[in-house]
Amino acid sequence: MNACVTGLQWGDEGKGKIVDVLAEKSDIVVRYGGGANAGHTVIVDGTKFALHLLPSGSIRPNTICVITNAVVIDPQVLIDGIRKLAEKNITLDNRLLISENAHVVLDYHKKEDQLREEALGKNKIGTTIRGIGPCYADKVGRSYAVRMGDLRNLDKLKAKLQNIVDYKNKLFTALYNAEPLNADEIFQNCKSYAEKLTPFIIDTTEFLHKSIAEGKSILFEGAQGSMLDLDHGTFPFVTSSNSSALGMPSGCGVPAKMVDKFIGVIKAYSTRVGAGPFPTEQDNETGQYIRERGHEYGTTTGRPRRCGWFDAVVTSYSATISGIDEIAMVHLDTLAGLKEVKICKAYEINGKETTFFPANIDRLSQAQPVYETLPGWEEDLSEISSFDDLPANTQNYIKLVEQITKKPITIIGVGPGRKQTIFR
Ligand code: GDP
Ligand code: IMO
Ligand code: MG
C-alpha cells in the first residue's frame, strides 16, 4: 500500500510524528518537497529527533529513505542530519537515496533570502532564511542552477559556480550594497559535500517505479502545509513550492493514482509562523495558553508560533485540493483545560457567509470567522489509547470536525511520543 502524508494547515501540523508512526508498515519513506525550512519532530522513547531534510522514516533502521527531485537540498544541513543520527547509532548507509535532479541550496541563496527580507522591512514574508525562495527561483530561471548530480563532475561545477557567483555578486552589490561572495570558497565547500554525498545520489524516479513494480510499500512525506502552497495558499505569504499534496506527483515523478491513500495532518487548533493572514488567530490569553501547553515554538527557527482556534474552512479547502481520504488530528491533549473550545465553520465576508476558503488574500483579509462553541475538557488525555476512552466532550469535538470537513479522522494524537497515538 502506498500512502501520502501532507499538512493541511500552515505547516508544523505534526507530519513528522505521523510519518514515523506509519513508517512501521512501509518499506520506503520519500520526502518529496520543500527544503531545510521544514522541521519535522519525531520523539521515540523520550529521545527527540528534529529532521529538516531526511524523511521522518529515518529513525526506523530498516526503512529506505528517499529525497526526490523537488526537494531543495542544503548539503551541509543534510550532512549534519546524517551525522546527528549516527551519533545516536542510527546509520543511513545503504538506505539513503538522493535524487541527482534535486536542486542545491548554496550560500548565495541564504544570503539573498536574508538581504531580501531585510530590504522588505515591515512587508517581509517572515521566511526561515534557509535560501528556499532564491533556490527555487534559480530552478525556475534555469541558467544559474546547481543540482545534486553536478557534485559528480567537479571540474564542470567549478566553472559553473564561478559564473553564478559573478552574476550573484553583481546583483548583491548593486541592489543591497552587500559584500561579494567568494566563488572558490563555495566550490571548496561543494568538494567536501561531494565527498560525503555522492554515494547516495541516484535516479530516484527510476528507483521508485521499480519499487512500485516490486510491490514495495511507499510512504510519501510532504513538508509545510497546503496553506503555504505557492499556487493555492495565502500568496505571497507562502513558501516557494507546491507544499500541498498536489506537489507530490511532480515532486517525485510518481502519479497520484499510484497512491492508495492521502492522509492529511491537522492540529486540533491552528498555528502559523511567519507573516500573513490567519483568520482564527488568538493574539491573547487563549493563544498564549495553547502556545505554552503545545510548546509552539518553531523546530527550525525557534520562533514563537502564532496560535488560534481550529479553522474548518481552511481544513476543508486543503483536504479538497489535496484529495484527502483520511485525517490525522494531533494535539488534542494540548486543548485540555480550556472551558470552551471553538471551531470556525464559515467566514463572513462583506456580510455574506462562505464555507469555501478564499485563497486570494484581499478577500481573505475581510473574512470574519463564524464559530461553533463547544464545552472543553479538563482531563489529561496523554495516556489514553482508545477513542471510546476519550472524554465525551473531546469525542464531540472530533465528530464535529468530521462533520464539517466530511472527512474521517482515523488517527488521533494525544502527545508527542510514538505511542501516544490512537487509531480508529
Ligand atoms: P511537522 O513540521 O508537521 O512535522 O511538525 P513539527 O514537528 O514542526 O511540530 C509539531 C510538534 O508537535 C512537535 O513538537 C511534535 O513533537 C508535537 N506533537 C505531535 N503530535 C502531538 C500530539 O498529539 N500532542 C502533543 N502534545 N504534541 C504533539
Ligand atoms: P514544516 O515542514 C511552518 C513558512 C515560513 C514563512 C513561509 C516562507 O516543518 O511544516 P520559506 O523559508 O519557506 O521561504 O518561508 O513559510 N514555513 C513554514 N512554517 N512549517 C514549515 O515546515 C515551514 N516552512 C516554511 O515561516 O512564513
Ligand atoms: Mg515543522
CSV table of C-alpha atoms and ligand atoms in Angstrom, one decimal:
chain,number,residue,atom,x,y,z
A,1,MET,CA,0.0,0.0,0.0
A,2,ASN,CA,1.3,3.5,-0.9
A,3,ALA,CA,0.2,6.5,1.2
A,4,CYS,CA,0.9,10.2,1.2
A,5,VAL,CA,1.0,12.3,4.4
A,6,THR,CA,0.6,16.0,4.0
A,7,GLY,CA,-0.1,19.1,6.2
A,8,LEU,CA,-3.5,20.7,5.9
A,9,GLN,CA,-2.7,24.0,7.8
A,10,TRP,CA,0.3,26.3,7.8
A,11,GLY,CA,2.9,23.7,8.5
A,12,ASP,CA,4.1,22.1,11.7
A,13,GLU,CA,0.9,20.0,12.0
A,14,GLY,CA,2.8,17.0,13.3
A,15,LYS,CA,3.7,15.3,10.0
A,16,GLY,CA,7.0,14.1,11.4
A,17,LYS,CA,5.3,12.2,14.2
A,18,ILE,CA,2.5,10.7,11.9
A,19,VAL,CA,5.1,9.6,9.2
A,20,ASP,CA,7.3,8.0,11.9
A,21,VAL,CA,4.3,6.1,13.2
A,22,LEU,CA,3.1,5.0,9.8
A,23,ALA,CA,6.6,4.1,8.6
A,24,GLU,CA,6.4,1.0,10.7
A,25,LYS,CA,4.5,-0.6,7.9
A,26,SER,CA,6.4,1.0,5.0
A,27,ASP,CA,9.4,-0.2,3.1
A,28,ILE,CA,10.3,3.2,1.8
A,29,VAL,CA,9.7,6.8,3.0
A,30,VAL,CA,10.0,9.6,0.5
A,31,ARG,CA,10.5,13.3,1.1
A,32,TYR,CA,9.0,15.0,-2.0
A,33,GLY,CA,9.3,18.7,-1.5
A,34,GLY,CA,10.5,21.8,0.4
A,35,GLY,CA,13.9,22.1,2.0
A,36,ALA,CA,15.5,22.8,5.3
A,37,ASN,CA,12.8,25.3,6.0
A,38,ALA,CA,11.0,22.2,7.3
A,39,GLY,CA,11.5,20.9,10.8
A,40,HIS,CA,9.8,17.5,11.5
A,41,THR,CA,9.9,16.3,15.1
A,42,VAL,CA,10.0,12.6,15.9
A,43,ILE,CA,10.1,11.5,19.6
A,44,VAL,CA,10.9,7.9,20.3
A,45,ASP,CA,11.2,6.6,23.9
A,46,GLY,CA,11.9,10.1,25.1
A,47,THR,CA,14.6,10.8,22.5
A,48,LYS,CA,13.8,13.8,20.3
A,49,PHE,CA,14.8,14.0,16.6
A,50,ALA,CA,14.4,17.2,14.6
A,51,LEU,CA,14.6,16.3,10.9
A,52,HIS,CA,15.0,19.1,8.3
A,53,LEU,CA,15.7,17.2,5.1
A,54,LEU,CA,15.8,13.5,6.0
A,55,PRO,CA,12.5,11.7,5.7
A,56,SER,CA,10.8,11.0,9.0
A,57,GLY,CA,11.2,7.3,8.4
A,58,SER,CA,15.0,7.7,9.0
A,59,ILE,CA,14.7,6.7,12.7
A,60,ARG,CA,13.5,3.2,11.8
A,61,PRO,CA,16.7,1.2,11.0
A,62,ASN,CA,15.4,-0.8,8.0
A,63,THR,CA,13.4,1.9,6.2
A,64,ILE,CA,14.8,3.1,2.8
A,65,CYS,CA,14.8,6.9,2.8
A,66,VAL,CA,14.5,8.8,-0.5
A,67,ILE,CA,14.8,12.5,-1.2
A,68,THR,CA,13.4,13.3,-4.6
A,69,ASN,CA,13.7,15.9,-7.4
A,70,ALA,CA,11.6,18.8,-6.0
A,71,VAL,CA,13.4,19.0,-2.6
A,72,VAL,CA,15.9,21.8,-2.5
A,73,ILE,CA,18.9,20.4,-0.6
A,74,ASP,CA,21.2,22.4,1.6
A,75,PRO,CA,24.1,19.8,1.6
A,76,GLN,CA,25.5,21.0,4.9
A,77,VAL,CA,22.1,20.6,6.7
A,78,LEU,CA,21.8,17.1,5.2
A,79,ILE,CA,25.3,16.1,6.2
A,80,ASP,CA,24.6,17.4,9.8
A,81,GLY,CA,21.4,15.5,9.9
A,82,ILE,CA,23.1,12.2,8.9
A,83,ARG,CA,25.8,12.9,11.5
A,84,LYS,CA,23.3,13.6,14.3
A,85,LEU,CA,21.6,10.3,13.6
A,86,ALA,CA,24.9,8.5,13.5
A,87,GLU,CA,25.7,9.9,17.0
A,88,LYS,CA,22.5,8.1,18.1
A,89,ASN,CA,23.7,4.9,16.4
A,90,ILE,CA,21.3,5.3,13.5
A,91,THR,CA,23.1,4.8,10.2
A,92,LEU,CA,21.8,5.8,6.8
A,93,ASP,CA,24.5,3.8,4.9
A,94,ASN,CA,22.9,1.8,2.1
A,95,ARG,CA,19.4,3.1,2.8
A,96,LEU,CA,19.5,6.8,1.8
A,97,LEU,CA,18.9,7.8,-1.8
A,98,ILE,CA,19.1,11.3,-3.1
A,99,SER,CA,17.8,12.5,-6.5
A,100,GLU,CA,20.5,13.6,-8.9
A,101,ASN,CA,18.0,16.2,-10.1
A,102,ALA,CA,17.3,17.8,-6.8
A,103,HIS,CA,18.5,21.4,-6.7
A,104,VAL,CA,21.2,22.5,-4.3
A,105,VAL,CA,20.9,25.4,-1.8
A,106,LEU,CA,24.2,27.3,-1.6
A,107,ASP,CA,25.4,30.2,0.5
A,108,TYR,CA,24.3,32.8,-2.0
A,109,HIS,CA,20.7,31.6,-1.7
A,110,LYS,CA,20.7,32.0,2.0
A,111,LYS,CA,22.4,35.4,1.6
A,112,GLU,CA,19.8,36.5,-0.9
A,113,ASP,CA,16.9,35.3,1.3
A,114,GLN,CA,18.3,37.4,4.2
A,115,LEU,CA,19.1,40.5,2.2
A,116,ARG,CA,15.7,40.5,0.5
A,117,GLU,CA,13.8,40.0,3.8
A,118,GLU,CA,15.8,42.8,5.4
A,119,ALA,CA,15.1,45.1,2.5
A,120,LEU,CA,11.4,44.4,2.7
A,121,GLY,CA,11.2,45.6,6.3
A,122,LYS,CA,7.7,45.5,7.6
A,123,ASN,CA,6.5,43.9,4.4
A,124,LYS,CA,8.7,40.8,4.8
A,125,ILE,CA,7.3,37.3,4.4
A,126,GLY,CA,9.0,36.1,7.5
A,127,THR,CA,10.8,33.3,5.8
A,128,THR,CA,13.1,30.8,7.5
A,129,ILE,CA,16.2,32.4,5.8
A,130,ARG,CA,17.1,28.9,4.6
A,131,GLY,CA,17.5,30.1,1.0
A,132,ILE,CA,14.4,28.3,-0.2
A,133,GLY,CA,12.8,31.1,-2.3
A,134,PRO,CA,16.1,32.0,-4.1
A,135,CYS,CA,16.9,28.4,-4.8
A,136,TYR,CA,13.5,27.6,-6.3
A,137,ALA,CA,13.8,30.9,-8.3
A,138,ASP,CA,17.1,29.7,-9.8
A,139,LYS,CA,15.5,26.4,-10.6
A,140,VAL,CA,12.7,28.1,-12.5
A,141,GLY,CA,15.2,30.5,-14.1
A,142,ARG,CA,17.3,27.5,-15.2
A,143,SER,CA,20.5,29.4,-16.2
A,144,TYR,CA,22.1,29.6,-12.7
A,145,ALA,CA,21.0,26.4,-11.1
A,146,VAL,CA,23.1,23.7,-9.4
A,147,ARG,CA,21.7,20.2,-9.0
A,148,MET,CA,22.9,17.3,-6.8
A,149,GLY,CA,24.2,15.5,-9.9
A,150,ASP,CA,26.6,18.4,-10.6
A,151,LEU,CA,28.5,17.3,-7.5
A,152,ARG,CA,29.7,14.3,-9.5
A,153,ASN,CA,31.6,16.5,-12.0
A,154,LEU,CA,33.7,18.9,-10.0
A,155,ASP,CA,35.7,20.5,-12.9
A,156,LYS,CA,32.5,21.4,-14.6
A,157,LEU,CA,30.9,22.6,-11.3
A,158,LYS,CA,33.9,24.8,-10.6
A,159,ALA,CA,33.4,26.8,-13.8
A,160,LYS,CA,29.7,26.9,-13.3
A,161,LEU,CA,30.0,28.3,-9.8
A,162,GLN,CA,32.4,31.0,-10.9
A,163,ASN,CA,29.8,32.1,-13.5
A,164,ILE,CA,26.9,32.0,-11.0
A,165,VAL,CA,28.8,33.8,-8.2
A,166,ASP,CA,30.0,36.5,-10.6
A,167,TYR,CA,26.4,37.1,-11.5
A,168,LYS,CA,25.1,37.0,-7.9
A,169,ASN,CA,27.8,39.4,-6.7
A,170,LYS,CA,26.8,41.9,-9.3
A,171,LEU,CA,23.2,41.7,-8.1
A,172,PHE,CA,24.0,41.7,-4.4
A,173,THR,CA,26.4,44.7,-4.6
A,174,ALA,CA,24.2,46.7,-6.8
A,175,LEU,CA,20.9,46.1,-5.1
A,176,TYR,CA,21.9,45.7,-1.5
A,177,ASN,CA,25.4,47.1,-1.3
A,178,ALA,CA,26.4,43.7,0.1
A,179,GLU,CA,29.8,42.2,0.5
A,180,PRO,CA,30.7,40.0,-2.5
A,181,LEU,CA,30.9,36.2,-2.1
A,182,ASN,CA,33.9,34.1,-2.8
A,183,ALA,CA,33.3,31.5,-5.6
A,184,ASP,CA,36.3,29.4,-4.6
A,185,GLU,CA,35.1,29.1,-1.0
A,186,ILE,CA,31.7,27.9,-2.2
A,187,PHE,CA,33.4,25.5,-4.6
A,188,GLN,CA,35.7,24.1,-1.8
A,189,ASN,CA,32.5,23.5,0.3
A,190,CYS,CA,30.9,21.7,-2.7
A,191,LYS,CA,34.0,19.5,-2.9
A,192,SER,CA,33.5,18.4,0.6
A,193,TYR,CA,29.7,17.9,0.1
A,194,ALA,CA,30.6,15.8,-3.0
A,195,GLU,CA,32.9,13.5,-1.0
A,196,LYS,CA,30.2,12.8,1.6
A,197,LEU,CA,27.0,12.7,-0.5
A,198,THR,CA,27.8,11.4,-4.0
A,199,PRO,CA,27.5,7.7,-2.8
A,200,PHE,CA,23.8,8.4,-2.1
A,201,ILE,CA,23.0,10.2,-5.4
A,202,ILE,CA,20.9,8.2,-8.0
A,203,ASP,CA,17.9,8.5,-10.3
A,204,THR,CA,15.2,8.3,-7.6
A,205,THR,CA,12.3,8.3,-10.2
A,206,GLU,CA,13.6,5.0,-11.7
A,207,PHE,CA,14.1,3.6,-8.2
A,208,LEU,CA,10.6,4.4,-7.1
A,209,HIS,CA,8.9,3.0,-10.2
A,210,LYS,CA,11.0,-0.2,-9.8
A,211,SER,CA,10.0,-0.4,-6.2
A,212,ILE,CA,6.3,0.1,-7.0
A,213,ALA,CA,6.6,-2.7,-9.6
A,214,GLU,CA,8.1,-5.0,-7.0
A,215,GLY,CA,5.1,-4.3,-4.7
A,216,LYS,CA,7.0,-2.3,-2.1
A,217,SER,CA,5.0,-0.2,0.3
A,218,ILE,CA,5.9,3.5,0.0
A,219,LEU,CA,5.0,6.4,2.2
A,220,PHE,CA,5.3,9.9,0.7
A,221,GLU,CA,6.0,12.7,3.2
A,222,GLY,CA,5.2,16.3,2.5
A,223,ALA,CA,6.8,19.4,4.0
A,224,GLN,CA,5.0,22.6,5.1
A,225,GLY,CA,1.2,22.6,4.5
A,226,SER,CA,-1.5,23.4,2.0
A,227,MET,CA,-1.9,26.9,3.2
A,228,LEU,CA,1.8,27.6,2.3
A,229,ASP,CA,1.4,26.2,-1.2
A,230,LEU,CA,2.8,28.6,-3.8
A,231,ASP,CA,-0.2,28.3,-6.1
A,232,HIS,CA,-3.0,27.5,-3.6
A,233,GLY,CA,-2.0,29.0,-0.3
A,234,THR,CA,-2.2,32.5,1.1
A,235,PHE,CA,0.1,34.1,-1.5
A,236,PRO,CA,2.5,35.9,-1.1
A,237,PHE,CA,2.8,34.6,2.5
A,238,VAL,CA,3.6,31.1,1.3
A,239,THR,CA,6.7,29.0,0.6
A,240,SER,CA,8.1,28.7,-2.9
A,241,SER,CA,6.9,25.2,-3.7
A,242,ASN,CA,3.7,23.2,-4.1
A,243,SER,CA,3.5,22.1,-0.5
A,244,SER,CA,0.0,20.6,-0.7
A,245,ALA,CA,-0.3,17.0,-1.8
A,246,LEU,CA,-0.5,18.4,-5.3
A,247,GLY,CA,3.3,18.7,-5.2
A,248,MET,CA,3.7,15.0,-4.6
A,249,PRO,CA,3.4,13.7,-8.2
A,250,SER,CA,5.6,16.4,-9.7
A,251,GLY,CA,7.9,16.3,-6.8
A,252,CYS,CA,8.9,12.7,-7.3
A,253,GLY,CA,7.7,11.6,-10.7
A,254,VAL,CA,5.1,9.2,-9.3
A,255,PRO,CA,1.5,9.8,-10.4
A,256,ALA,CA,-1.1,10.4,-7.7
A,257,LYS,CA,-3.1,7.5,-9.0
A,258,MET,CA,-0.4,5.2,-7.7
A,259,VAL,CA,-1.1,6.4,-4.2
A,260,ASP,CA,-3.8,4.4,-2.4
A,261,LYS,CA,-4.4,6.8,0.4
A,262,PHE,CA,-3.9,10.5,1.0
A,263,ILE,CA,-3.7,11.4,4.7
A,264,GLY,CA,-4.0,15.0,5.9
A,265,VAL,CA,-2.5,16.0,9.2
A,266,ILE,CA,-4.0,18.7,11.3
A,267,LYS,CA,-3.6,20.1,14.8
A,268,ALA,CA,-6.7,20.4,17.0
A,269,TYR,CA,-6.2,24.1,16.7
A,270,SER,CA,-4.3,26.3,14.3
A,271,THR,CA,-0.8,27.7,14.2
A,272,ARG,CA,1.2,29.8,11.8
A,273,VAL,CA,4.8,31.0,11.9
A,274,GLY,CA,5.9,34.0,9.8
A,275,ALA,CA,3.7,36.8,8.4
A,276,GLY,CA,0.4,36.5,6.6
A,277,PRO,CA,-3.4,36.3,7.2
A,278,PHE,CA,-4.7,34.0,9.9
A,279,PRO,CA,-8.4,34.5,10.5
A,280,THR,CA,-8.8,32.5,13.7
A,281,GLU,CA,-5.6,33.8,15.4
A,282,GLN,CA,-6.0,34.4,19.1
A,283,ASP,CA,-3.4,37.0,19.9
A,284,ASN,CA,-4.5,36.9,23.6
A,285,GLU,CA,-4.5,34.7,26.7
A,286,THR,CA,-6.1,31.7,24.8
A,287,GLY,CA,-3.3,31.8,22.1
A,288,GLN,CA,-0.7,32.1,24.9
A,289,TYR,CA,-2.3,29.1,26.7
A,290,ILE,CA,-2.1,27.0,23.6
A,291,ARG,CA,1.5,28.1,22.8
A,292,GLU,CA,2.8,27.2,26.2
A,293,ARG,CA,0.9,23.9,26.6
A,294,GLY,CA,1.7,22.8,23.0
A,295,HIS,CA,5.3,24.0,23.1
A,296,GLU,CA,4.5,26.0,20.0
A,297,TYR,CA,8.0,27.3,19.1
A,298,GLY,CA,9.5,26.6,15.6
A,299,THR,CA,11.6,23.4,15.2
A,300,THR,CA,13.8,25.2,12.6
A,301,THR,CA,13.9,28.8,13.8
A,302,GLY,CA,12.7,28.7,17.4
A,303,ARG,CA,10.3,31.5,16.6
A,304,PRO,CA,7.1,31.5,18.7
A,305,ARG,CA,4.2,30.2,16.6
A,306,ARG,CA,1.0,32.3,16.3
A,307,CYS,CA,-1.8,30.3,17.7
A,308,GLY,CA,-5.6,30.3,17.2
A,309,TRP,CA,-8.8,28.2,17.1
A,310,PHE,CA,-9.3,25.3,14.7
A,311,ASP,CA,-10.3,26.6,11.3
A,312,ALA,CA,-12.5,24.0,9.4
A,313,VAL,CA,-12.8,26.3,6.4
A,314,VAL,CA,-9.0,26.0,6.0
A,315,THR,CA,-9.1,22.3,6.5
A,316,SER,CA,-12.0,21.6,4.2
A,317,TYR,CA,-10.3,23.6,1.4
A,318,SER,CA,-6.9,21.9,2.0
A,319,ALA,CA,-8.5,18.5,2.1
A,320,THR,CA,-10.3,19.2,-1.1
A,321,ILE,CA,-7.3,20.4,-3.2
A,322,SER,CA,-5.1,17.7,-1.8
A,323,GLY,CA,-7.6,14.9,-2.4
A,324,ILE,CA,-7.5,13.8,1.2
A,325,ASP,CA,-9.1,10.5,2.2
A,326,GLU,CA,-8.4,10.5,5.9
A,327,ILE,CA,-7.3,12.9,8.6
A,328,ALA,CA,-4.9,12.6,11.5
A,329,MET,CA,-5.7,15.1,14.2
A,330,VAL,CA,-3.0,15.7,16.8
A,331,HIS,CA,-2.5,17.8,19.9
A,332,LEU,CA,-6.0,17.1,21.4
A,333,ASP,CA,-4.2,16.8,24.7
A,334,THR,CA,-3.0,20.4,24.4
A,335,LEU,CA,-6.5,21.8,24.4
A,336,ALA,CA,-7.3,20.3,27.8
A,337,GLY,CA,-8.2,22.8,30.5
A,338,LEU,CA,-10.0,25.3,28.3
A,339,LYS,CA,-13.6,26.0,29.5
A,340,GLU,CA,-14.8,26.3,25.9
A,341,VAL,CA,-13.3,25.4,22.6
A,342,LYS,CA,-14.2,26.9,19.2
A,343,ILE,CA,-14.3,25.7,15.7
A,344,CYS,CA,-14.5,28.1,12.8
A,345,LYS,CA,-17.2,26.6,10.5
A,346,ALA,CA,-17.6,29.5,8.0
A,347,TYR,CA,-16.3,33.0,7.1
A,348,GLU,CA,-18.4,36.1,6.8
A,349,ILE,CA,-17.1,38.3,4.0
A,350,ASN,CA,-18.8,41.6,3.3
A,351,GLY,CA,-22.0,40.4,5.0
A,352,LYS,CA,-22.1,37.1,3.1
A,353,GLU,CA,-21.3,33.7,4.6
A,354,THR,CA,-18.9,31.3,2.8
A,355,THR,CA,-17.6,27.9,3.6
A,356,PHE,CA,-15.1,27.8,0.7
A,357,PHE,CA,-11.7,29.2,1.6
A,358,PRO,CA,-10.8,32.4,-0.4
A,359,ALA,CA,-7.1,31.9,-1.2
A,360,ASN,CA,-7.0,35.5,-2.5
A,361,ILE,CA,-5.7,37.5,0.4
A,362,ASP,CA,-7.6,40.6,-0.4
A,363,ARG,CA,-10.8,38.7,0.2
A,364,LEU,CA,-9.3,36.7,3.0
A,365,SER,CA,-8.3,39.8,4.9
A,366,GLN,CA,-12.1,40.7,5.0
A,367,ALA,CA,-13.0,37.3,6.5
A,368,GLN,CA,-14.6,37.2,9.9
A,369,PRO,CA,-14.7,33.7,11.4
A,370,VAL,CA,-18.1,32.3,12.3
A,371,TYR,CA,-17.6,30.0,15.3
A,372,GLU,CA,-19.3,27.0,16.8
A,373,THR,CA,-18.6,26.9,20.5
A,374,LEU,CA,-18.3,23.6,22.4
A,375,PRO,CA,-17.7,22.8,26.0
A,376,GLY,CA,-14.0,21.9,26.7
A,377,TRP,CA,-12.5,19.1,28.7
A,378,GLU,CA,-10.3,19.1,31.8
A,379,GLU,CA,-9.0,15.5,31.6
A,380,ASP,CA,-5.3,14.7,30.8
A,381,LEU,CA,-5.5,12.7,27.5
A,382,SER,CA,-1.9,11.8,27.3
A,383,GLU,CA,-2.3,8.2,28.5
A,384,ILE,CA,-5.5,7.4,26.7
A,385,SER,CA,-5.2,4.7,24.0
A,386,SER,CA,-8.7,4.3,22.6
A,387,PHE,CA,-11.3,6.6,21.1
A,388,ASP,CA,-14.0,5.3,23.4
A,389,ASP,CA,-12.0,6.3,26.5
A,390,LEU,CA,-11.7,9.9,25.4
A,391,PRO,CA,-13.9,12.3,27.3
A,392,ALA,CA,-17.3,12.8,25.7
A,393,ASN,CA,-16.5,16.5,25.0
A,394,THR,CA,-13.3,15.5,23.2
A,395,GLN,CA,-15.2,12.9,21.1
A,396,ASN,CA,-17.8,15.5,20.2
A,397,TYR,CA,-15.1,17.9,19.2
A,398,ILE,CA,-13.6,15.3,16.8
A,399,LYS,CA,-17.0,14.4,15.5
A,400,LEU,CA,-17.9,18.0,14.7
A,401,VAL,CA,-14.7,18.5,12.7
A,402,GLU,CA,-15.5,15.3,10.8
A,403,GLN,CA,-19.0,16.5,10.1
A,404,ILE,CA,-17.9,19.9,8.8
A,405,THR,CA,-14.9,18.7,6.8
A,406,LYS,CA,-16.7,15.5,5.6
A,407,LYS,CA,-13.5,13.5,6.2
A,408,PRO,CA,-13.0,10.7,8.7
A,409,ILE,CA,-10.5,11.3,11.5
A,410,THR,CA,-8.8,7.9,11.7
A,411,ILE,CA,-5.7,8.8,13.7
A,412,ILE,CA,-5.7,10.9,16.9
A,413,GLY,CA,-2.6,12.3,18.7
A,414,VAL,CA,-2.7,12.8,22.4
A,415,GLY,CA,1.0,13.5,23.0
A,416,PRO,CA,4.3,13.9,21.0
A,417,GLY,CA,5.5,10.3,21.6
A,418,ARG,CA,5.2,7.5,19.1
A,419,LYS,CA,2.9,5.6,21.4
A,420,GLN,CA,0.6,8.5,22.1
A,421,THR,CA,-1.4,7.7,19.0
A,422,ILE,CA,-5.0,6.4,18.8
A,423,PHE,CA,-6.1,4.5,15.7
A,424,ARG,CA,-9.8,4.4,14.9
B,1,GDP,P1,5.8,18.9,11.4
B,1,GDP,O1,6.6,20.0,10.8
B,1,GDP,O2,4.5,18.8,10.7
B,1,GDP,O3,6.5,17.6,11.4
B,1,GDP,O4,5.5,19.3,12.9
B,1,GDP,P2,6.6,19.9,13.9
B,1,GDP,O5,7.5,18.7,14.4
B,1,GDP,O6,7.3,21.1,13.4
B,1,GDP,O7,5.7,20.4,15.1
B,1,GDP,C1,4.8,19.5,15.7
B,1,GDP,C2,5.1,19.5,17.2
B,1,GDP,O8,4.0,18.8,17.9
B,1,GDP,C3,6.3,18.7,17.6
B,1,GDP,O9,6.9,19.2,18.7
B,1,GDP,C4,5.7,17.3,17.9
B,1,GDP,O10,6.6,16.6,18.8
B,1,GDP,C5,4.5,17.7,18.6
B,1,GDP,N1,3.3,16.8,18.5
B,1,GDP,C6,2.9,16.0,17.5
B,1,GDP,N2,1.8,15.3,17.8
B,1,GDP,C7,1.4,15.7,19.1
B,1,GDP,C8,0.3,15.5,19.9
B,1,GDP,O11,-0.6,14.7,19.6
B,1,GDP,N3,0.3,16.1,21.2
B,1,GDP,C9,1.4,16.9,21.6
B,1,GDP,N4,1.3,17.5,22.8
B,1,GDP,N5,2.4,17.2,20.8
B,1,GDP,C10,2.4,16.6,19.5
B,2,IMO,P1,7.3,22.1,8.2
B,2,IMO,O1,7.6,21.1,7.2
B,2,IMO,C1,5.9,26.1,9.2
B,2,IMO,C2,6.9,29.3,6.5
B,2,IMO,C3,7.8,30.4,7.0
B,2,IMO,C4,7.3,31.6,6.2
B,2,IMO,C5,6.9,31.0,4.9
B,2,IMO,C6,8.0,31.1,3.8
B,2,IMO,O2,8.1,22.0,9.5
B,2,IMO,O3,5.8,22.1,8.5
B,2,IMO,P2,10.4,29.9,3.4
B,2,IMO,O4,11.6,29.8,4.3
B,2,IMO,O5,9.8,28.6,3.0
B,2,IMO,O6,10.6,30.8,2.2
B,2,IMO,O7,9.3,30.7,4.3
B,2,IMO,O8,6.7,29.6,5.1
B,2,IMO,N1,7.4,27.9,6.6
B,2,IMO,C7,6.9,27.0,7.5
B,2,IMO,N2,6.1,27.2,8.5
B,2,IMO,N3,6.4,24.9,9.0
B,2,IMO,C8,7.2,24.7,8.0
B,2,IMO,O9,7.7,23.5,7.6
B,2,IMO,C9,7.6,25.8,7.2
B,2,IMO,N4,8.4,26.0,6.1
B,2,IMO,C10,8.2,27.3,5.7
B,2,IMO,O10,7.7,30.5,8.4
B,2,IMO,O11,6.1,32.0,6.8
B,3,MG,MG,7.7,21.7,11.5
